[in-house]
Coordinates of C-alpha atoms in Angstrom, one line a residue:
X1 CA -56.8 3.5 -32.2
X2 CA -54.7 0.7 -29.8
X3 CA -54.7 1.9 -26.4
X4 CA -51.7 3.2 -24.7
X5 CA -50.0 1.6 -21.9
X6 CA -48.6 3.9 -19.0
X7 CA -46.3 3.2 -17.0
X8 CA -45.3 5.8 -14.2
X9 CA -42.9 6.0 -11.3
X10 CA -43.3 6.7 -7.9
X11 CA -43.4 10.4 -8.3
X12 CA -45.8 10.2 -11.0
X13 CA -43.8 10.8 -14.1
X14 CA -44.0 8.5 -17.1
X15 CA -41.4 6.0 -16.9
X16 CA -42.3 3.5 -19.8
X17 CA -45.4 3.9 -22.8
X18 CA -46.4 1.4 -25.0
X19 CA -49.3 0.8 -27.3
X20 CA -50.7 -2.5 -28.3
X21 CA -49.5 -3.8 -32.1
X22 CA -47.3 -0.6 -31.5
X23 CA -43.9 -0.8 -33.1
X24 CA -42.2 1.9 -30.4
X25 CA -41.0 2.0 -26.9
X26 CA -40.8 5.3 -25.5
X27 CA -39.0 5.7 -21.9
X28 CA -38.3 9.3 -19.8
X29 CA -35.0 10.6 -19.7
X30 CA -33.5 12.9 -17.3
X31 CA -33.5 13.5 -13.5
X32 CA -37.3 14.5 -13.5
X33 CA -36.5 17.0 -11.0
X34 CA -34.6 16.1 -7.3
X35 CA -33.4 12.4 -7.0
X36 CA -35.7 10.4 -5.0
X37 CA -35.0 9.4 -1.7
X38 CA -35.1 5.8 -2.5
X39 CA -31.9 6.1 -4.7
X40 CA -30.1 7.1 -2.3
X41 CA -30.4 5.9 1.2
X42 CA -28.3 3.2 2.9
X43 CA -27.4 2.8 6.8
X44 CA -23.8 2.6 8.3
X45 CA -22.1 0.5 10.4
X46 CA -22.5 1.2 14.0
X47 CA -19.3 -0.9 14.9
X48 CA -17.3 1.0 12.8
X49 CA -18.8 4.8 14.4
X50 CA -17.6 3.3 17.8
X51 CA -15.7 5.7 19.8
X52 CA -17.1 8.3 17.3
X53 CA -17.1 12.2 18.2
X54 CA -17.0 14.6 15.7
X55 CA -15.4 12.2 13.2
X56 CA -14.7 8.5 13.0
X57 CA -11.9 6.5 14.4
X58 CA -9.8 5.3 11.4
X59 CA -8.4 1.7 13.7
X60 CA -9.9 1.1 17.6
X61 CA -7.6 3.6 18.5
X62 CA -7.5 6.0 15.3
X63 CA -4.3 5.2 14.2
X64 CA -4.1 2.8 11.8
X65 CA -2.7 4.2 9.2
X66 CA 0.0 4.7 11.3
X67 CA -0.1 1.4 12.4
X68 CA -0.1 0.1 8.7
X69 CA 3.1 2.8 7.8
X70 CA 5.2 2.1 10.3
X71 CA 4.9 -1.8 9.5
X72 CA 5.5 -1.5 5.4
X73 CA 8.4 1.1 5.7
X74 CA 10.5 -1.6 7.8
X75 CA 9.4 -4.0 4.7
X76 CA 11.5 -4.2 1.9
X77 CA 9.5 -6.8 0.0
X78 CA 6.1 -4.8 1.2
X79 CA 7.3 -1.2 0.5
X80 CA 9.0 -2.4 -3.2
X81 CA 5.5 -4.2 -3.8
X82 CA 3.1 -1.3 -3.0
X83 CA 5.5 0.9 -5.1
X84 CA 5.1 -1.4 -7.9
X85 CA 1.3 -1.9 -7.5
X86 CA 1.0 2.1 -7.8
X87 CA 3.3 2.3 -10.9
X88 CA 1.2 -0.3 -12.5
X89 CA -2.1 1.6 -11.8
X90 CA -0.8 5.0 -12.9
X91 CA 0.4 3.6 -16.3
X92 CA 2.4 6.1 -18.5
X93 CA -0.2 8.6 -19.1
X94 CA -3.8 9.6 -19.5
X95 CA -5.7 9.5 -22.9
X96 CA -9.1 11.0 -23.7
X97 CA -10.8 10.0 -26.5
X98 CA -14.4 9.2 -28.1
X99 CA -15.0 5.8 -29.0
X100 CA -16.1 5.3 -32.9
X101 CA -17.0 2.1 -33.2
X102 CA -15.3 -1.6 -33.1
X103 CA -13.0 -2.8 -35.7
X104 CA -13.4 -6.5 -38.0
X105 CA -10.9 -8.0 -34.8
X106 CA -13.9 -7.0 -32.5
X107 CA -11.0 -4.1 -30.7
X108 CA -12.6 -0.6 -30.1
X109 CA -11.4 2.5 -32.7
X110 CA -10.8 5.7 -30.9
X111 CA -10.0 8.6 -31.5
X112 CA -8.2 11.5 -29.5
X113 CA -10.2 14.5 -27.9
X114 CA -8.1 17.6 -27.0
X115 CA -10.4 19.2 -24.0
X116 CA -9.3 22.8 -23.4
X117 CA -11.0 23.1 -20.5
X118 CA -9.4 19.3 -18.6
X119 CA -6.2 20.6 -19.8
X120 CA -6.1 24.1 -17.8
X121 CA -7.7 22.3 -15.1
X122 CA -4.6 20.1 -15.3
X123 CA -1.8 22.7 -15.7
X124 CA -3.0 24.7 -12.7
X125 CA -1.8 21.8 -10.5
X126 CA 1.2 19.5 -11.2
X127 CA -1.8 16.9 -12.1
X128 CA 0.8 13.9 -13.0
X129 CA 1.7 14.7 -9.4
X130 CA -1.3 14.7 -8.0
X131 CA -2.3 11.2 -9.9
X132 CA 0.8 9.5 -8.1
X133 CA -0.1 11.1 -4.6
X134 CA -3.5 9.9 -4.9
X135 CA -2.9 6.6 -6.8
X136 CA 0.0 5.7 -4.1
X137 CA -2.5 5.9 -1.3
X138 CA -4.8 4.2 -3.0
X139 CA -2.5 1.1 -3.1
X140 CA -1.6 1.4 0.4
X141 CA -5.6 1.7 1.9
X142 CA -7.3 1.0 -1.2
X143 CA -8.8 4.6 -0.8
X144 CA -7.5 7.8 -2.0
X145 CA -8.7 11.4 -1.7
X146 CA -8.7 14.1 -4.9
X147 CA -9.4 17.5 -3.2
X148 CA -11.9 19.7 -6.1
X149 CA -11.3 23.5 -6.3
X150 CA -14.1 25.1 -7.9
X151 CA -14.2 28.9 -9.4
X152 CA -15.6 31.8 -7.8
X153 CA -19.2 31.4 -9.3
X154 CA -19.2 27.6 -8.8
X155 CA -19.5 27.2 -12.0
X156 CA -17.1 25.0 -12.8
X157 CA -14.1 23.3 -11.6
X158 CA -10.8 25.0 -11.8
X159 CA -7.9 22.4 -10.3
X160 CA -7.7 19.2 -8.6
X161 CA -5.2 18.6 -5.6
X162 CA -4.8 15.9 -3.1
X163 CA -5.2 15.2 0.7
X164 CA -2.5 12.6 2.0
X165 CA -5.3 9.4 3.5
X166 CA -3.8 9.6 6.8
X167 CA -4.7 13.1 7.5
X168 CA -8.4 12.3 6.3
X169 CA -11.2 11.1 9.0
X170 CA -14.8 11.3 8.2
X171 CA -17.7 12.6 9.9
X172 CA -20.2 10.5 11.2
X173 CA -22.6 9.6 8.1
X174 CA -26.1 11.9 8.3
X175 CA -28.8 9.4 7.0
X176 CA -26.1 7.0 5.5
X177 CA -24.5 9.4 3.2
X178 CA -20.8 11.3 4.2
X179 CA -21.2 14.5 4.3
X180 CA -18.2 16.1 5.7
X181 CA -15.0 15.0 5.9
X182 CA -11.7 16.6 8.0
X183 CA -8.3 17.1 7.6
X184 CA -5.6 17.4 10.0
X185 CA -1.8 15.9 10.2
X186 CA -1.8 15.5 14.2
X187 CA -4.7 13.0 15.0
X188 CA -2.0 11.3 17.7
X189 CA -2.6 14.3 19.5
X190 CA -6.3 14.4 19.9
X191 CA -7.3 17.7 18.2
X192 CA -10.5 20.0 18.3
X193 CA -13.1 20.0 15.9
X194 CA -11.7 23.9 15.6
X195 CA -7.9 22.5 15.1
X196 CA -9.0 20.7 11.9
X197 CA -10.1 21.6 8.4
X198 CA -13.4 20.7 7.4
X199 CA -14.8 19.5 4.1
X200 CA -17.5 19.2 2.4
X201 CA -17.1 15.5 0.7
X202 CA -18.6 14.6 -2.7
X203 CA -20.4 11.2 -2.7
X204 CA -18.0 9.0 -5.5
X205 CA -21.0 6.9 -6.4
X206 CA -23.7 9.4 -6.4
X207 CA -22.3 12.7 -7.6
X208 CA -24.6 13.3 -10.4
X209 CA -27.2 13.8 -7.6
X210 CA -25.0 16.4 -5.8
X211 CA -24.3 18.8 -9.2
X212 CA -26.9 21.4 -8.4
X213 CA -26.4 21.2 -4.6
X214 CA -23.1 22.2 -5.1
X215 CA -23.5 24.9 -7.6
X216 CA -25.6 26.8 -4.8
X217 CA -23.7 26.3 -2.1
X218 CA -21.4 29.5 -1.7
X219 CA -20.2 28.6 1.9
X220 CA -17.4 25.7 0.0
X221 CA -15.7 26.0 -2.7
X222 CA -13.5 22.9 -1.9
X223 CA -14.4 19.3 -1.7
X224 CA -13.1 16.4 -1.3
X225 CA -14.2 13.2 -3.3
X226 CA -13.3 10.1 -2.1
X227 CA -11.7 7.7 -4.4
X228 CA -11.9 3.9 -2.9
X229 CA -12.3 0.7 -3.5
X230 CA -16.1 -0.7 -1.7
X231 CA -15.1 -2.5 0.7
X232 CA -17.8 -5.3 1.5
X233 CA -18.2 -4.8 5.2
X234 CA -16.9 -1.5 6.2
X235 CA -18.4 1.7 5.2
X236 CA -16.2 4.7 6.2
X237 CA -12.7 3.3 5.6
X238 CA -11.8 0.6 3.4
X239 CA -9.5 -1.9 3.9
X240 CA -7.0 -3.3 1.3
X241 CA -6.9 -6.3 0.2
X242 CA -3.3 -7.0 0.6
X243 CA -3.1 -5.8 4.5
X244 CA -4.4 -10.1 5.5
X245 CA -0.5 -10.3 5.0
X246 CA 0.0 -8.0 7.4
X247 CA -2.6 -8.9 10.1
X248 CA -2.3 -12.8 9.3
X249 CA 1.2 -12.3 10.6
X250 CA 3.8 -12.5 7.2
X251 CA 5.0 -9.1 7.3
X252 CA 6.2 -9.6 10.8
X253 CA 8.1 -12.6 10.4
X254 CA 9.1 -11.3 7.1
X255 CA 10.5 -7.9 9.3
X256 CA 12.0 -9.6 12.0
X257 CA 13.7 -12.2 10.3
X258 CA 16.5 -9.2 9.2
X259 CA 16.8 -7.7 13.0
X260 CA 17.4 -11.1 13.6
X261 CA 20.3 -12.3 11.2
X262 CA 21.4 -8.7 12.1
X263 CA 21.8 -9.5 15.8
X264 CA 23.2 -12.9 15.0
X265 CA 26.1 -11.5 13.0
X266 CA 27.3 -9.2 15.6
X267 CA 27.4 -11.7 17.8
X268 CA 28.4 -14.0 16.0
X269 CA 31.2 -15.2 18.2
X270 CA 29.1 -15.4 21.9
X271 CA 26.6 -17.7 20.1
X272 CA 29.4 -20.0 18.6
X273 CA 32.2 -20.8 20.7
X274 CA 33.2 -21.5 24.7
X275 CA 35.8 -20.0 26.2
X276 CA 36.8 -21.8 29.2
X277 CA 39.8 -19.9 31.3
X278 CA 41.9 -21.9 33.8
X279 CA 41.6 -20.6 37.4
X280 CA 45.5 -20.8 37.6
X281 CA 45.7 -18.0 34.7
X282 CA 44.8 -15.0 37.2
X283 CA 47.5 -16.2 39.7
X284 CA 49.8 -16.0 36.7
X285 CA 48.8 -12.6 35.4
X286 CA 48.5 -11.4 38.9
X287 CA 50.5 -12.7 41.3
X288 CA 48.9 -10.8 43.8
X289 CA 45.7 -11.6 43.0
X290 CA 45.0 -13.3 46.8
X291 CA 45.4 -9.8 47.7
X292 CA 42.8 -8.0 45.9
X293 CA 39.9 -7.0 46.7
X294 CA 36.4 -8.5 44.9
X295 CA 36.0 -5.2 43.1
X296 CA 39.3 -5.3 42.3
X297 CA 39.1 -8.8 41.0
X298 CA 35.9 -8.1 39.1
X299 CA 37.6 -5.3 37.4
X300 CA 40.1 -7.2 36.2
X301 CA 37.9 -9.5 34.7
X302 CA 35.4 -7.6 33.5
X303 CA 38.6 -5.7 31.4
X304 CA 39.7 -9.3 30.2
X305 CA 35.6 -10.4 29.0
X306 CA 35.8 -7.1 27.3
X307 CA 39.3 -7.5 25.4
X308 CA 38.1 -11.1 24.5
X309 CA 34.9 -10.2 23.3
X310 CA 36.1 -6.9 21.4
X311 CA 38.9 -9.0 19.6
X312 CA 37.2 -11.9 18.6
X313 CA 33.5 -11.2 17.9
X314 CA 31.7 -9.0 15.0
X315 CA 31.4 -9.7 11.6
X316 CA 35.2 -7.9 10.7
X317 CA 36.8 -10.3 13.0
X318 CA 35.2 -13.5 11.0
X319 CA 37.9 -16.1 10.4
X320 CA 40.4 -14.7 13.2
X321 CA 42.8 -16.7 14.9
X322 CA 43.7 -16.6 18.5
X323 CA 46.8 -18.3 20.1
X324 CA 47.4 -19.3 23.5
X325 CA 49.9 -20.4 25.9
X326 CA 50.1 -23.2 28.5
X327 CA 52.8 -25.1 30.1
X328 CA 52.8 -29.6 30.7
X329 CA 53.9 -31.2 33.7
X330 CA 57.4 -32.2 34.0
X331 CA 56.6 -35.2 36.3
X332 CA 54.8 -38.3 34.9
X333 CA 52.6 -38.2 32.0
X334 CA 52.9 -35.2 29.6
X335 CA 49.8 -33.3 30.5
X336 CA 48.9 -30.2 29.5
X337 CA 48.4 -27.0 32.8
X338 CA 46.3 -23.8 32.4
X339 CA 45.4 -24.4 28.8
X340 CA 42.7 -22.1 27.3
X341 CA 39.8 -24.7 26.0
X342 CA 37.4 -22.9 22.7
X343 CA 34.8 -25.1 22.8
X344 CA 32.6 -25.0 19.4
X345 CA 29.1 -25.1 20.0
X346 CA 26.6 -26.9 17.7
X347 CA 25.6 -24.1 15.6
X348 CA 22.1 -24.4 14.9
X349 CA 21.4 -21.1 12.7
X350 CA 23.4 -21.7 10.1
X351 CA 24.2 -18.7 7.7
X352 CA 21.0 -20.1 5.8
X353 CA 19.2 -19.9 9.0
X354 CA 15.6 -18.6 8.4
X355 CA 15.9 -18.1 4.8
X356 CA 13.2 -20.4 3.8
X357 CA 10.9 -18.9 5.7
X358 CA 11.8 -14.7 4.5
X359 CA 11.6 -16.2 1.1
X360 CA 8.3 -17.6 1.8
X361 CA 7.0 -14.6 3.9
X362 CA 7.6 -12.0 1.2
X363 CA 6.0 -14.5 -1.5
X364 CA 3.2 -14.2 0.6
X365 CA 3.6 -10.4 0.9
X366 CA 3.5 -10.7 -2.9
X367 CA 0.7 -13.0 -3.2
X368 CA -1.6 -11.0 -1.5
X369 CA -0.8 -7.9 -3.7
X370 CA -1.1 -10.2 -6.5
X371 CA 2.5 -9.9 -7.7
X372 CA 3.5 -12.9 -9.6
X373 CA 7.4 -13.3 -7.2
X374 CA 8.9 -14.7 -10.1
X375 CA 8.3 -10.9 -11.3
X376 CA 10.4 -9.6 -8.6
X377 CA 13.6 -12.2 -8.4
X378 CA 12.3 -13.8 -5.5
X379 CA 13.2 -18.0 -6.5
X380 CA 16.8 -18.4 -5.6
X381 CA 16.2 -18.9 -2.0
X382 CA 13.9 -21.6 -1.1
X383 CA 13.4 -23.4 -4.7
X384 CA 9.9 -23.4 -5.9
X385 CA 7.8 -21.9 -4.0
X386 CA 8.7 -18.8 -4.6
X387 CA 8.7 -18.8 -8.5
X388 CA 11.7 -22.0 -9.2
X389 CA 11.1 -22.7 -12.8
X390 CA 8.7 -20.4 -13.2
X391 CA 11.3 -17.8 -14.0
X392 CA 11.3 -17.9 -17.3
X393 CA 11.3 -14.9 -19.4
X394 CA 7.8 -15.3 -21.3
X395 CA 6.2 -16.6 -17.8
X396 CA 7.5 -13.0 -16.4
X397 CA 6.0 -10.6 -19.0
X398 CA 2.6 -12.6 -19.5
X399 CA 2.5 -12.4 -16.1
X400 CA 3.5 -8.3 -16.4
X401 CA 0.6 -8.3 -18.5
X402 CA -1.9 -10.2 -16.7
X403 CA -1.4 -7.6 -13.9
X404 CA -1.4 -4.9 -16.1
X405 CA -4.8 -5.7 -17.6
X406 CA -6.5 -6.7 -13.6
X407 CA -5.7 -2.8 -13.0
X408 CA -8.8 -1.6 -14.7
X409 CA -10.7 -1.6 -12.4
X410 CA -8.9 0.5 -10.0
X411 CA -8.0 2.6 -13.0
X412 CA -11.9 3.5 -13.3
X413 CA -12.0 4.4 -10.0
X414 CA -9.4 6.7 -9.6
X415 CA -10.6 8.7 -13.1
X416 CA -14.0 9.4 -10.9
X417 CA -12.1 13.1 -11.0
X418 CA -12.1 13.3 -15.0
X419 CA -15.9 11.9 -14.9
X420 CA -17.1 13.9 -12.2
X421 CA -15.3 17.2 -14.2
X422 CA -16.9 16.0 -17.0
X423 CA -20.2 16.2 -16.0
X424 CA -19.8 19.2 -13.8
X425 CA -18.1 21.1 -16.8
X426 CA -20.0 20.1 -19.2
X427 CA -17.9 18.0 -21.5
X428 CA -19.0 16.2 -24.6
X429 CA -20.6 13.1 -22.7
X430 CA -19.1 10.8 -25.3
X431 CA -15.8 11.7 -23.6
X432 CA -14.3 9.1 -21.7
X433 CA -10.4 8.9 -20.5
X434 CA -7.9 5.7 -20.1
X435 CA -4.7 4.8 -19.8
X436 CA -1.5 4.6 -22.1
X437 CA 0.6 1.2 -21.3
X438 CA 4.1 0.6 -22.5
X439 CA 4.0 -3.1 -22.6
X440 CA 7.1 -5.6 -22.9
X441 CA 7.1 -7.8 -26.4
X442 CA 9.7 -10.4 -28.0
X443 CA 12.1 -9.6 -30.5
X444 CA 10.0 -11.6 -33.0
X445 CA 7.5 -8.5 -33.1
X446 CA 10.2 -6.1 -34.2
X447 CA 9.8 -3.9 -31.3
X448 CA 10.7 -4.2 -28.0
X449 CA 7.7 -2.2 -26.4
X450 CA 4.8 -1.6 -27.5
X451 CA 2.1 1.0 -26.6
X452 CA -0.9 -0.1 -25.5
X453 CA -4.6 1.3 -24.0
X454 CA -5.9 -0.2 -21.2

């Protein structure tokens, strides 16, 4: 008889066995009792715990979602983007199935699971809702947060719901994992640990190890699981990828260039034109003007600035005439006395005055989100660089469907609810769940959508 070879793990259970001329290769399944510490450890960053307390600052001074809010809601290219970028993860709906195998074309054939027990879960909450609140924050931070509800027992889930991610601050990581997590909508205003809602959080990566720890515990019976993207230096908050168009300085000019053209059309008529008055005009109007006091004086032509300026300026009084008066000397040459002179001054922002550079700020708003421009419009303002002949329509939906197929990845992460239900629940463990598409086709296909799975 061949000897058997033995390989164990650290904890002494038999990880691998073979046998000389042996035609087998038997491994161990299964936990084998409480995951070991080395599959789970991991240190945090102490730069990002500065100013730490009972949680951790989200920005230096904890407000950078704020920060980040206030800058994309004045942003019309940054705003319509991140809406886009959510619509495009959420897809038209959700889909479980079990996958059967691969047809001659190499595509997988599956085939649709009704699960009871995910679709009461679903019903108790608006869950469509839910997906868009989390998904939309997800865009925004790359980092959502599904909030679990389990039964009375703990023995399984019963519905999902969502914390908003600006409300959400973690606590300071206990041997590198996040254990708690709080909630509260008035961070600007410094709260008490006692002010806020705390919350147990449920480790996204690692939540097979948590099952029976949280079955036991009694004290929770809501979690929140963290849905984000890893970020590859920062280990409490993430940080989108698309916010270097925001720090690097585009979604400012891109903001400012509107306040500006804004400002330039209601004053449209101080910043073009010089009005020179004769001094002879105020003896004229008043005769007694020697007479009058300074503030008398000033009055008067602080009244006449004001009548000028309300007449003449302001986008309704584009193309206005104004007529003036003046008498010519009767002696010698025929020269004109107390004319009005409207001088016109170079004009230097034209009505196309900063265009080039909005169009390409909010390409580079776009870039950054990976939105093809031409997908939005954007190439009638500064030629090519912002899409020019790349508008075509098949350049537009391939393009629609490149996206489309790049948001797998954030698709997986955001169904960490369905998988962590699953195992929790105890769902068939062939389950799995995607996403329903309603792509754009040609006419030549007969159909003008077509459904698709991700």
């Amino acid at each position: 008889m061949s000897k058997v070879n033995i390989n164990k793990a650290t904890n002494g259970f038999p990880a691998m066995v073979t046998k000389s001329g042996g035609s087998l290769l038997v491994t161990s399944t299964g936990t084998g009792g409480a995951p070991l510490k080395s599959q789970h450890t991991s240190s945090t960053s102490k730069k990002e715990e500065e100013g730490k307390t009972f949680f951790v600052p989200w920005g230096t001074n904890n407000d950078f979602p704020d920060v980040v809010l206030n800058m994309v809601e004045q942003s019309t290219v940054g705003r319509a983007g991140l809406h886009y970028t959510a619509k495009m993860i959420l897809g038209q709906e959700n889909y479980t199935y079990v996958r059967k195998g691969f047809d001659p074309q190499g595509r997988q054939i599956r085939e649709y699971v009704d699960i009871e027990d995910w679709e009461a879960i679903q019903e108790r909450t608006n869950y469509e809702l839910v997906r868009i609140g989390i998904t939309q924050d997800y865009a925004m931070f790359s980092m959502g947060f599904a909030e679990i509800l389990f039964d009375g027992m703990k023995n399984k889930v019963f519905s999902i719901s969502y914390q908003k991610a600006g409300k959400v601050r973690f606590a300071p990581a206990e041997k590198g994992r996040i254990k708690f997590a709080y909630i509260s909508a008035n961070w600007a205003d410094n709260p008490k640990e006692a002010d806020c809602e705390k919350l147990p959080v449920i480790d996204p990566m690692h939540f097979a190890s948590q099952i029976e720890e949280i079955r036991t515990d009694k004290k929770f019976f809501k979690y929140l699981l963290p849905l984000r993207w890893p970020d590859a230096r920062r280990d409490y908050y993430s940080l989108a990828f698309w916010d270097s168009s925001r720090n690097n300085g585009y979604m400012g000019i891109s903001n400012s260039i509107p306040k500006f053209k804004k400002a330039l059309f209601e004053n449209q008529m101080s910043l073009k034109y010089h009005i020179q008055v004769p001094l002879e005009y105020w003896e004229w109007k008043y005769p007694k003007w020697e007479q009058m006091t300074e503030d008398e004086k000033d009055t008067e032509i602080n009244n006449f600035y004001d009548e000028l300026e309300e007449s003449l300026t302001g986008a309704e009084n584009a193309q206005k005439a104004i007529m003036t008066f003046y008498r010519s000397q009767t002696q010698g040459a025929n020269k004109a006395m107390g004319e009005f002179k409207i001088t016109v001054i170079d004009d230097k922002m034209k009505n196309e005055a900063y265009l080039p550079d909005a169009a390409a700020a909010n390409a580079e708003i776009l870039f950054s989100m990976l939105i093809n421009p031409a997908e939005t419009g954007l190439g009638s303002s500064s030629g090519a660089y912002t899409g020019g002949d790349n508008n075509g329509g098949s350049n537009i939906r391939e393009s629609h469907i490149k996206t489309r197929s790049l948001m797998g990845a954030d698709r997986n992460i955001l169904n960490t609810v369905f998988k962590f239900t699953k195992l929790y629940n105890g769902f068939d463990p062939k389950v799995r769940i995607t996403t329903m598409d309603e792509v754009l086709t040609t006419l030549d296909t007969g159909a003008g959508t077509a459904k698709k799975l991700d």
